[in-house]
Each structure stands twice: as structure tokens, then as C-alpha cells.
PDB file of C-alpha atoms in Angstrom:
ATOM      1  CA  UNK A   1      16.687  10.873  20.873  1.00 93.00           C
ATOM      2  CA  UNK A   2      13.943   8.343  19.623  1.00 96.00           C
ATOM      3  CA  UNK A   3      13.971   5.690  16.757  1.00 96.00           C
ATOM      4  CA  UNK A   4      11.522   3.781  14.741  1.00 96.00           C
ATOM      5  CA  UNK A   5      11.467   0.073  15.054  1.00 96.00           C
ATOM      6  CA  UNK A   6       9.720  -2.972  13.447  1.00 96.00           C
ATOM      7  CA  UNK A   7       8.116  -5.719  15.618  1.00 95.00           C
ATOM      8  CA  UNK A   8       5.616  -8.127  15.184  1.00 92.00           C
ATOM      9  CA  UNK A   9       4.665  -6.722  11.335  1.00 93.00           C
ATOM     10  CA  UNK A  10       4.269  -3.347  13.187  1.00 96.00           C
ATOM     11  CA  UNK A  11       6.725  -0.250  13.065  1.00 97.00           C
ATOM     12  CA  UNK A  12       7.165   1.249  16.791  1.00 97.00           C
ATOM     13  CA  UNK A  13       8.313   4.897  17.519  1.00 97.00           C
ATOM     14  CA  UNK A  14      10.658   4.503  20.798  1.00 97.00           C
ATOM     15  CA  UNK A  15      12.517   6.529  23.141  1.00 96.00           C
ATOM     16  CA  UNK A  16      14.957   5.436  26.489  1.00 96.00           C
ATOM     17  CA  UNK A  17      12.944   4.455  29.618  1.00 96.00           C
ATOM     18  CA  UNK A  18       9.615   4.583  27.269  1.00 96.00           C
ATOM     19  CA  UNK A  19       7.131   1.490  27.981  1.00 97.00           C
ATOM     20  CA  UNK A  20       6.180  -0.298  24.909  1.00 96.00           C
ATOM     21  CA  UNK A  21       3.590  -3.017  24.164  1.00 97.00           C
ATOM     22  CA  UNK A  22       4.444  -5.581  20.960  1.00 97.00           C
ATOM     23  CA  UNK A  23       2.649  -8.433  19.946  1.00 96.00           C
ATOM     24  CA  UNK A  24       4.090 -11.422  22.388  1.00 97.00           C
ATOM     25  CA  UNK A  25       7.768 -12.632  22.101  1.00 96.00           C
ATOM     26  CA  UNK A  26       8.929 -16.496  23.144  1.00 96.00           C
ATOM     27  CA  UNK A  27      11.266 -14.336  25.510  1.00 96.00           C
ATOM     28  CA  UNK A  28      11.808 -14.869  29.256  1.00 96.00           C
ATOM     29  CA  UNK A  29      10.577 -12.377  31.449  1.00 96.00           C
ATOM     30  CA  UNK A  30      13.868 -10.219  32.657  1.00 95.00           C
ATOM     31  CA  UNK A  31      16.166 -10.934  29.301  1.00 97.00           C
ATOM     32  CA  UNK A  32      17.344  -8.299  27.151  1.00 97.00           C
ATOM     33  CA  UNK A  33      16.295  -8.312  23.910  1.00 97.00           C
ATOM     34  CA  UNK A  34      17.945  -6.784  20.883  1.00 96.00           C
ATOM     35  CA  UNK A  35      15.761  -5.334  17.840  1.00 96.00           C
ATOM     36  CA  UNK A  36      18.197  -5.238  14.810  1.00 95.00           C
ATOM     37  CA  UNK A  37      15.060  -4.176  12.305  1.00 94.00           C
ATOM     38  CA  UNK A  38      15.670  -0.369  12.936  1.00 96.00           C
ATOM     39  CA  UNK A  39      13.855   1.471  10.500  1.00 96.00           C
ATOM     40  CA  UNK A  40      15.193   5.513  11.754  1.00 96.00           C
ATOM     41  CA  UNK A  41      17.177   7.151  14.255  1.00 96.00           C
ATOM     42  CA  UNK A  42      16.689  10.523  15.353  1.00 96.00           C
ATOM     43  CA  UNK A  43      19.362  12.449  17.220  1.00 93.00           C
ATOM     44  CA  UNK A  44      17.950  16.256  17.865  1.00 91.00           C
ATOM     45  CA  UNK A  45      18.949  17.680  13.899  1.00 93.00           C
ATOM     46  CA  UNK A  46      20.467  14.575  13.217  1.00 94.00           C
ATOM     47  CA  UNK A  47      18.459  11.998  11.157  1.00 95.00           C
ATOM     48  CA  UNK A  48      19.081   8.478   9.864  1.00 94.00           C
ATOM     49  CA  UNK A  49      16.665   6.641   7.646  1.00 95.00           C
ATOM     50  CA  UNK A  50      17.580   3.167   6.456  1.00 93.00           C
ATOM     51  CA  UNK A  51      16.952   1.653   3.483  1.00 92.00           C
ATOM     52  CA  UNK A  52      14.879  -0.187   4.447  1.00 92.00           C
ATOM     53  CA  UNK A  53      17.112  -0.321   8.257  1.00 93.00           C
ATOM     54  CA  UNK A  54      19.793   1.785   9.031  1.00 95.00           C
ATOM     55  CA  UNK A  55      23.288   0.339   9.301  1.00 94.00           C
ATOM     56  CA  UNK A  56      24.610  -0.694  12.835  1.00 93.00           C
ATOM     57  CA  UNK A  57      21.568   1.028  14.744  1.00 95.00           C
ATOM     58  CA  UNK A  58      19.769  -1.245  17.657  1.00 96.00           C
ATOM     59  CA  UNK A  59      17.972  -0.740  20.065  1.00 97.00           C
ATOM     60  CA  UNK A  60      17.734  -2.571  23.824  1.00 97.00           C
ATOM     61  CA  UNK A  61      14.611  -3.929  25.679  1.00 97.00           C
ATOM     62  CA  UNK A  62      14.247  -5.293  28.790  1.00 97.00           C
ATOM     63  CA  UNK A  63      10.942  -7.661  29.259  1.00 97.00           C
ATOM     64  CA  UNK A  64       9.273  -6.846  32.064  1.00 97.00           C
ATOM     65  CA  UNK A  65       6.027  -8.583  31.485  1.00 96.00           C
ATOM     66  CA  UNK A  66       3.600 -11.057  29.266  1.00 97.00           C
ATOM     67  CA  UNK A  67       0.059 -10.557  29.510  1.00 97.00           C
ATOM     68  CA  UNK A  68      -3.439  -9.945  27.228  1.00 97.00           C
ATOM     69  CA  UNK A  69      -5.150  -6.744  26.244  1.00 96.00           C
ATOM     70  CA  UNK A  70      -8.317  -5.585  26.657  1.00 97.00           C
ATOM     71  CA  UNK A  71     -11.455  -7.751  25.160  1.00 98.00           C
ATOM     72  CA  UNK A  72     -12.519  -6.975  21.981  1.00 98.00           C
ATOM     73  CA  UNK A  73     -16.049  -8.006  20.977  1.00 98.00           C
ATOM     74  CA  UNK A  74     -16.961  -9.343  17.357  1.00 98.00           C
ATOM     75  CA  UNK A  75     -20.335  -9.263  16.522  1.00 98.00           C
ATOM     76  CA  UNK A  76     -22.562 -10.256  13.626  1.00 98.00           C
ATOM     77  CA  UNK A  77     -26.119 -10.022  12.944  1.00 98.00           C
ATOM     78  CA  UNK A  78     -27.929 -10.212   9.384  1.00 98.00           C
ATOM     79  CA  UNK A  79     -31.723  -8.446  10.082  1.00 97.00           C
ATOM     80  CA  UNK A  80     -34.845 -10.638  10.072  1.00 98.00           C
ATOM     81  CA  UNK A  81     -33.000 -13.854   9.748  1.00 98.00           C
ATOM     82  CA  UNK A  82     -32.740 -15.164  12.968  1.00 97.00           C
ATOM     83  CA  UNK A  83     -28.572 -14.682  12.554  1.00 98.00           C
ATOM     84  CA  UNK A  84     -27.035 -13.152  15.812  1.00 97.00           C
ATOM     85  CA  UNK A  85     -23.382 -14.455  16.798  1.00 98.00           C
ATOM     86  CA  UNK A  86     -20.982 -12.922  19.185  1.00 98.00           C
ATOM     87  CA  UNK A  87     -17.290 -13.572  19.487  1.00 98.00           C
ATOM     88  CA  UNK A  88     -14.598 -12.197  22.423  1.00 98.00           C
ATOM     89  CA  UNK A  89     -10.464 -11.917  21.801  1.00 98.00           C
ATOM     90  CA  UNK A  90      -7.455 -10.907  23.969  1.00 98.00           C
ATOM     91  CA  UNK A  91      -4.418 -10.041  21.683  1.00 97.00           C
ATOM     92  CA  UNK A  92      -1.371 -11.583  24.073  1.00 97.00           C
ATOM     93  CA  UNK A  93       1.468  -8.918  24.491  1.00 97.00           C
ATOM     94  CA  UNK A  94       4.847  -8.446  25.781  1.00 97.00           C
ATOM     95  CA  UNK A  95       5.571  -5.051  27.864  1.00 97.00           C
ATOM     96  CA  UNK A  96       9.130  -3.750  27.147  1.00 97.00           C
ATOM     97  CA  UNK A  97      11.350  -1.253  28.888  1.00 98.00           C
ATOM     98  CA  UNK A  98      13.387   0.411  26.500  1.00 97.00           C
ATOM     99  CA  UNK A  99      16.978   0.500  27.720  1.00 97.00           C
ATOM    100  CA  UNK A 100      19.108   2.034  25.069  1.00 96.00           C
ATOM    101  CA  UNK A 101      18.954   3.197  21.713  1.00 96.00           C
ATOM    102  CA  UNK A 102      22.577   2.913  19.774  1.00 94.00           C
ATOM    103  CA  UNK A 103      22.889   4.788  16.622  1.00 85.00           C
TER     104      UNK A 103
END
């Protein structure tokens, strides 16, 4: 059983026990969180697609951590005019455990 869900502008393919990395949430580390945006829900030949979420689907998350990705490195040059400027960034994420997936 797995189901599509939208966080953070993103949509999210889940399953139970699955680790999952979304942008960060103002959510204390060890709630459970509810995601009510539900998008599908597949149940082996069974399938639900909303439109545009399905109908009393959610799915449970435990947070189990905050932290930052890995740096990305921006960098940009113009040729023979002395132009050369680099710029780091570390996207901030929260880590979920997904607990349960009700269809």
C-alpha cells in the first residue's frame, strides 16, 4: 500500500515505515503530524485518485528530526570581464517516519 502526498509545493510518493525528507515544518520534534492534501491511494488493484485529493484519505508522520541538506554551490562567471562570484545554500528539512496510511 503507498499514497501520493503534497508537502511543501512538492507531491511525495509514501509507504508505512518509509523515511521521508520535506521541506522544514514549524513542528516539534516527536509530534505526529497529519497530511490531509492526499493526492492517491494505492491498495494492491485498488486505486483512488482525488480530484484534486481523495476524500477521507490521510496519512500519519512522526518527526524524527530537523536538519540541512547537502551544500549546493552557485556559481557565476561572465569570460574576460573580471566577473567571478560564488554562492553556498543548505535547503533546511524535516525527516519523517511514516506511521500509517488511512484510505
Amino acid at each position: 500500500m503507498y499514497a501520493v502526498i503534497k508537502s511543501g509545493g512538492k507531491q511525495h510518493r509514501v509507504s508505512t515505515d518509509e523515511l521521508l525528507k520535506v521541506e522544514l515544518l514549524k513542528v516539534e520534534k516527536g509530534e505526529t503530524i497529519k497530511f490531509e492534501d492526499v493526492l492517491m491511494v494505492v491498495d494492491g488493484e485498488t486505486v483512488k485518485i482525488g480530484q484534486p485529493i481523495v476524500d477521507g484519505a490521510s496519512v500519519e508522520a512522526e518527526v524524527v528530526d530537523h536538519g540541512r541538506g547537502e551544500k549546493i554551490r552557485i556559481v557565476k562567471h561572465k569570460r574576460r570581464k573580471h566577473y567571478h562570484k560564488e554562492q553556498g545554500h543548505r535547503q533546511w528539512y524535516t525527516l519523517l517516519r511514516i506511521k500509517a496510511i488511512n484510505a
